[in-house]
mmCIF file of C-alpha atoms and ligand atoms in Angstrom:
data_model
loop_
_atom_site.group_PDB
_atom_site.id
_atom_site.type_symbol
_atom_site.label_atom_id
_atom_site.label_comp_id
_atom_site.label_asym_id
_atom_site.label_seq_id
_atom_site.Cartn_x
_atom_site.Cartn_y
_atom_site.Cartn_z
ATOM 1 C CA MET A 1 53.156 73.427 142.276
ATOM 2 C CA VAL A 2 50.196 73.774 140.556
ATOM 3 C CA PHE A 3 47.903 71.653 142.866
ATOM 4 C CA THR A 4 48.284 69.916 146.206
ATOM 5 C CA ASP A 5 50.200 66.902 146.241
ATOM 6 C CA ASP A 6 47.647 64.464 146.766
ATOM 7 C CA THR A 7 45.910 65.939 143.914
ATOM 8 C CA GLU A 8 48.950 65.869 141.625
ATOM 9 C CA LEU A 9 49.381 61.986 142.276
ATOM 10 C CA ALA A 10 45.757 61.478 141.738
ATOM 11 C CA LEU A 11 46.133 63.216 138.785
ATOM 12 C CA ALA A 12 49.260 61.258 137.500
ATOM 13 C CA GLY A 13 47.794 58.268 138.746
ATOM 14 C CA ALA A 14 44.240 58.437 136.607
ATOM 15 C CA SER A 15 46.448 59.463 133.631
ATOM 16 C CA ALA A 16 48.681 56.094 133.683
ATOM 17 C CA LEU A 17 45.506 54.173 134.217
ATOM 18 C CA VAL A 18 43.767 55.638 131.247
ATOM 19 C CA ASN A 19 47.174 54.888 129.599
ATOM 20 C CA THR A 20 47.167 51.466 130.253
ATOM 21 C CA LEU A 21 44.906 50.817 127.365
ATOM 22 C CA ASP A 22 47.373 51.874 124.059
ATOM 23 C CA GLY A 23 45.198 51.867 121.206
ATOM 24 C CA GLU A 24 44.781 48.026 120.657
ATOM 25 C CA GLN A 25 47.557 47.294 123.040
ATOM 26 C CA GLU A 26 46.404 45.988 126.502
ATOM 27 C CA LEU A 27 48.845 47.047 129.368
ATOM 28 C CA LEU A 28 46.570 45.373 131.906
ATOM 29 C CA PRO A 29 46.339 41.771 130.801
ATOM 30 C CA ASP A 30 46.004 40.009 133.733
ATOM 31 C CA VAL A 31 45.801 40.302 137.495
ATOM 32 C CA ALA A 32 49.494 40.283 138.011
ATOM 33 C CA ALA A 33 49.838 43.415 135.894
ATOM 34 C CA LEU A 34 47.400 45.177 138.040
ATOM 35 C CA ASP A 35 49.111 44.144 141.184
ATOM 36 C CA GLU A 36 52.438 45.558 139.469
ATOM 37 C CA PHE A 37 50.090 48.821 138.246
ATOM 38 C CA VAL A 38 48.573 49.384 141.936
ATOM 39 C CA ARG A 39 51.987 49.033 143.821
ATOM 40 C CA THR A 40 53.622 51.455 141.255
ATOM 41 C CA TRP A 41 50.927 54.159 141.766
ATOM 42 C CA GLY A 42 50.750 53.458 145.554
ATOM 43 C CA TRP A 43 46.971 52.443 145.532
ATOM 44 C CA THR A 44 46.534 51.651 149.212
ATOM 45 C CA GLY A 45 43.270 49.601 150.761
ATOM 46 C CA GLU A 46 41.787 46.129 150.350
ATOM 47 C CA ARG A 47 42.214 44.029 147.197
ATOM 48 C CA ASP A 48 40.471 41.019 145.460
ATOM 49 C CA HIS A 49 43.144 40.195 143.086
ATOM 50 C CA ASP A 50 40.507 38.693 141.122
ATOM 51 C CA ASN A 51 39.086 38.624 137.208
ATOM 52 C CA ALA A 52 36.239 40.584 138.895
ATOM 53 C CA GLU A 53 38.318 43.556 140.082
ATOM 54 C CA LEU A 54 40.622 43.260 137.025
ATOM 55 C CA GLN A 55 37.679 43.981 134.630
ATOM 56 C CA ALA A 56 36.137 46.683 136.570
ATOM 57 C CA VAL A 57 39.348 48.612 136.726
ATOM 58 C CA ARG A 58 39.527 48.144 132.674
ATOM 59 C CA ASP A 59 36.100 49.308 132.168
ATOM 60 C CA LEU A 60 36.768 52.405 134.465
ATOM 61 C CA ARG A 61 39.635 53.710 131.696
ATOM 62 C CA PRO A 62 37.391 54.945 128.890
ATOM 63 C CA ARG A 63 35.165 56.848 131.465
ATOM 64 C CA LEU A 64 38.243 58.662 133.007
ATOM 65 C CA ARG A 65 39.540 59.199 129.480
ATOM 66 C CA ARG A 66 36.214 61.302 128.903
ATOM 67 C CA LEU A 67 37.807 63.660 131.363
ATOM 68 C CA TRP A 68 40.529 64.643 129.253
ATOM 69 C CA GLU A 69 38.098 64.901 126.281
ATOM 70 C CA LEU A 70 35.021 66.869 127.321
ATOM 71 C CA ASP A 71 34.679 70.436 128.079
ATOM 72 C CA GLU A 72 34.033 72.147 131.608
ATOM 73 C CA GLU A 73 30.168 71.477 131.662
ATOM 74 C CA GLY A 74 30.885 67.652 130.701
ATOM 75 C CA VAL A 75 33.700 67.032 132.948
ATOM 76 C CA VAL A 76 31.530 68.449 135.951
ATOM 77 C CA GLU A 77 28.621 66.102 134.855
ATOM 78 C CA LEU A 78 30.876 63.026 134.839
ATOM 79 C CA VAL A 79 32.979 64.029 138.210
ATOM 80 C CA ASN A 80 29.431 64.411 139.714
ATOM 81 C CA GLU A 81 28.013 61.189 138.610
ATOM 82 C CA LEU A 82 31.439 59.082 139.619
ATOM 83 C CA LEU A 83 30.830 60.772 142.909
ATOM 84 C CA ARG A 84 27.392 60.047 143.075
ATOM 85 C CA GLU A 85 27.490 56.231 141.947
ATOM 86 C CA ALA A 86 30.380 55.562 144.659
ATOM 87 C CA ASN A 87 27.845 57.466 147.710
ATOM 88 C CA ALA A 88 31.418 59.694 148.000
ATOM 89 C CA LEU A 89 31.593 61.005 151.619
ATOM 90 C CA PRO A 90 34.840 63.027 151.965
ATOM 91 C CA GLN A 91 36.859 62.481 154.766
ATOM 92 C CA LEU A 92 40.109 63.824 155.987
ATOM 93 C CA VAL A 93 42.962 60.607 156.587
ATOM 94 C CA LYS A 94 46.382 60.270 157.020
ATOM 95 C CA HIS A 95 48.091 57.036 156.647
ATOM 96 C CA ASP A 96 51.674 55.548 155.282
ATOM 97 C CA ARG A 97 53.945 58.845 154.319
ATOM 98 C CA TRP A 98 51.061 61.174 153.713
ATOM 99 C CA ASP A 99 49.808 63.930 155.752
ATOM 100 C CA TYR A 100 45.877 64.490 155.860
ATOM 101 C CA HIS A 101 44.062 64.599 152.675
ATOM 102 C CA LEU A 102 40.748 63.221 151.779
ATOM 103 C CA HIS A 103 39.592 60.358 151.045
ATOM 104 C CA ALA A 104 35.751 60.268 149.715
ATOM 105 C CA THR A 105 35.484 56.436 149.735
ATOM 106 C CA PRO A 106 36.153 53.641 152.363
ATOM 107 C CA SER A 107 39.228 51.636 152.528
ATOM 108 C CA GLN A 108 37.393 48.504 151.966
ATOM 109 C CA ALA A 109 35.447 49.687 148.731
ATOM 110 C CA PRO A 110 36.347 47.547 145.364
ATOM 111 C CA LEU A 111 39.710 49.060 143.986
ATOM 112 C CA ALA A 112 37.844 50.715 140.628
ATOM 113 C CA THR A 113 35.152 52.699 142.945
ATOM 114 C CA ARG A 114 38.576 54.191 144.840
ATOM 115 C CA MET A 115 40.157 54.841 141.797
ATOM 116 C CA ALA A 116 37.258 56.473 140.164
ATOM 117 C CA VAL A 117 36.505 58.435 143.069
ATOM 118 C CA GLU A 118 39.950 59.598 143.677
ATOM 119 C CA ALA A 119 40.276 60.666 140.060
ATOM 120 C CA ALA A 120 37.074 62.271 140.648
ATOM 121 C CA MET A 121 38.423 64.019 143.750
ATOM 122 C CA ALA A 122 41.215 65.372 141.916
ATOM 123 C CA PHE A 123 39.244 67.007 138.655
ATOM 124 C CA VAL A 124 37.219 68.845 141.517
ATOM 125 C CA ASP A 125 40.135 70.463 142.340
ATOM 126 C CA VAL A 126 41.038 70.934 138.374
ATOM 127 C CA VAL A 127 37.494 72.346 137.941
ATOM 128 C CA ARG A 128 37.641 74.553 140.795
ATOM 129 C CA THR A 129 41.024 75.938 139.781
ATOM 130 C CA LYS A 130 39.848 76.810 136.186
ATOM 131 C CA GLU A 131 42.989 74.410 135.230
ATOM 132 C CA LEU A 132 41.319 72.243 132.876
ATOM 133 C CA SER A 133 43.452 73.682 130.069
ATOM 134 C CA ARG A 134 46.598 71.807 131.697
ATOM 135 C CA LEU A 135 44.933 68.559 130.300
ATOM 136 C CA ARG A 136 46.623 67.228 127.312
ATOM 137 C CA ILE A 137 46.435 64.678 124.694
ATOM 138 C CA CYS A 138 50.070 63.387 123.418
ATOM 139 C CA ALA A 139 51.172 65.575 120.523
ATOM 140 C CA ALA A 140 53.295 62.579 119.009
ATOM 141 C CA ASP A 141 51.002 61.672 115.899
ATOM 142 C CA ASP A 142 50.651 57.924 116.799
ATOM 143 C CA CYS A 143 49.938 57.889 120.440
ATOM 144 C CA ASP A 144 46.701 58.933 122.302
ATOM 145 C CA SER A 145 48.080 58.670 125.713
ATOM 146 C CA VAL A 146 46.809 61.547 128.306
ATOM 147 C CA ALA A 147 49.128 63.675 130.486
ATOM 148 C CA VAL A 148 48.801 66.747 133.071
ATOM 149 C CA ASP A 149 50.973 69.478 132.316
ATOM 150 C CA LEU A 150 52.147 70.941 135.373
ATOM 151 C CA SER A 151 54.856 72.598 134.166
ATOM 152 C CA LYS A 152 55.281 76.348 134.770
ATOM 153 C CA ASN A 153 55.113 77.619 131.413
ATOM 154 C CA ARG A 154 52.648 75.233 130.513
ATOM 155 C CA SER A 155 54.881 73.887 127.471
ATOM 156 C CA LYS A 156 54.287 69.835 128.087
ATOM 157 C CA ARG A 157 53.020 69.006 124.452
ATOM 158 C CA PHE A 158 53.704 64.915 124.972
ATOM 159 C CA CYS A 159 52.620 62.271 127.377
ATOM 160 C CA ASP A 160 55.472 60.859 129.675
ATOM 161 C CA GLY A 161 55.649 57.372 127.726
ATOM 162 C CA GLY A 162 58.952 59.022 125.643
ATOM 163 C CA CYS A 163 57.155 60.490 123.042
ATOM 164 C CA GLY A 164 58.860 63.756 123.993
ATOM 165 C CA ASN A 165 62.537 62.226 123.421
ATOM 166 C CA ARG A 166 61.200 60.431 120.156
ATOM 167 C CA ALA A 167 60.242 63.837 118.982
ATOM 168 C CA ALA A 168 63.214 65.590 119.700
ATOM 169 C CA VAL A 169 65.423 62.835 118.095
ATOM 170 C CA ALA A 170 63.305 62.613 114.839
ATOM 171 C CA ALA A 171 63.981 66.649 114.678
ATOM 172 C CA TYR A 172 67.818 66.611 115.301
ATOM 173 C CA ARG A 173 67.791 63.645 112.671
ATOM 174 C CA ALA A 174 65.564 66.034 110.245
ATOM 175 C CA ARG A 175 68.172 68.474 111.097
ATOM 176 C CA LYS A 176 71.245 66.525 110.305
ATOM 177 C CA ALA A 177 69.908 65.303 107.239
ATOM 178 C CA LYS A 178 69.357 68.426 105.813
ATOM 179 C CA ALA A 179 72.578 70.154 107.031
ATOM 180 C CA GLY A 180 74.081 66.624 105.106
ATOM 181 C CA ARG A 181 72.219 67.674 102.067
ATOM 182 C CA VAL A 182 73.379 71.320 102.456
ATOM 183 C CA ALA A 183 77.097 69.861 102.475
ATOM 184 C CA LEU A 184 76.763 67.955 99.785
ATOM 185 C CA ALA A 185 75.334 70.306 97.186
ATOM 186 C CA ARG A 186 77.899 72.605 98.501
ATOM 187 C CA LYS A 187 80.797 70.082 97.369
ATOM 188 C CA ASP A 188 79.073 69.385 94.652
ATOM 189 C CA ALA A 189 78.772 73.253 93.413
ATOM 190 C CA THR A 190 82.655 73.243 94.071
ATOM 191 C CA ILE A 191 83.670 70.567 92.084
ATOM 192 C CA HIS A 192 81.447 72.141 89.113
ATOM 193 C CA GLY A 193 83.460 75.162 89.868
ATOM 194 C CA LYS A 194 86.464 73.696 89.292
ATOM 195 C CA VAL A 195 85.286 72.077 86.099
ATOM 196 C CA ASP A 196 84.546 75.419 85.076
ATOM 197 C CA THR A 197 87.732 76.661 85.848
ATOM 198 C CA VAL A 198 89.444 73.536 84.130
ATOM 199 C CA HIS A 199 87.209 74.125 80.981
ATOM 200 C CA ALA A 200 88.127 78.087 80.782
ATOM 201 C CA ALA A 201 92.256 77.140 80.835
ATOM 202 C CA VAL A 202 91.599 74.583 78.295
ATOM 203 C CA VAL A 203 89.453 76.791 75.849
ATOM 204 C CA GLN A 204 92.079 79.480 76.764
ATOM 205 C CA GLN A 205 94.937 77.018 75.529
ATOM 206 C CA GLU A 206 92.996 76.146 72.597
ATOM 207 C CA GLU A 207 92.925 79.771 71.483
ATOM 208 C CA HIS A 208 96.133 80.285 72.383
ATOM 209 C CA SER A 209 97.187 77.489 70.094
ATOM 210 C CA VAL A 210 95.378 78.566 67.323
ATOM 211 C CA GLU A 211 96.785 82.217 67.492
ATOM 212 C CA LEU A 212 100.016 80.615 67.455
ATOM 213 C CA SER A 213 99.638 78.523 64.334
ATOM 214 C CA LYS A 214 97.972 81.624 62.514
ATOM 215 C CA ARG A 215 100.854 83.495 63.765
ATOM 216 C CA ARG A 216 103.301 80.743 61.788
ATOM 217 C CA LEU A 217 100.885 80.726 59.010
ATOM 218 C CA ARG A 218 101.588 84.546 58.407
HETATM 219 ZN ZN1 ZN B 301 45.444 58.114 150.962
HETATM 220 ZN ZN1 ZN B 302 52.464 59.938 123.772
#
């Protein structure tokens, strides 16, 4: 484990939120989609279930994406800004299946504020442990999704949206296609080889019959 459970969950939630704006594709098109997202990622606390709440959450995404793009100094500035704006006040709490962890906003704070502060608190840990190098933007050419590399050997290159699998399949197909081309070239060479042998035999036969006819002429 690189960070504490709650920090890792918060980082995963923040990544997932940033990734709901997938290029031009809006994955939070309506309140129902937001409800589903909040349920999936286990955000607790009060909800408004209205368009203002949805819009505030959508507007938070480009700000959170900056956390993946900025250098240490920039991240620190943005984290402090997010905490300041929300008047964050860290308190140890225990709820649902979670043991003591930090909440820095009351459960009545707007959803977008709670999401912003939760992400900011998680990034406090990332900065303090000098682990900003674990933040990733997907290595796939056609994907800008963000991710956090929590692997032991820091080998994660792709997002969790299936780009790793897609890249593996593409590499496999490329290897197979190359192997196919090599086999075809070999077969081709074999056929040519046979033709050459037959050709040589024909030439030999011709020379032989020429020899015979020469002998007959003698
Ligand atoms: Zn909590
Ligand atoms: Zn990706």
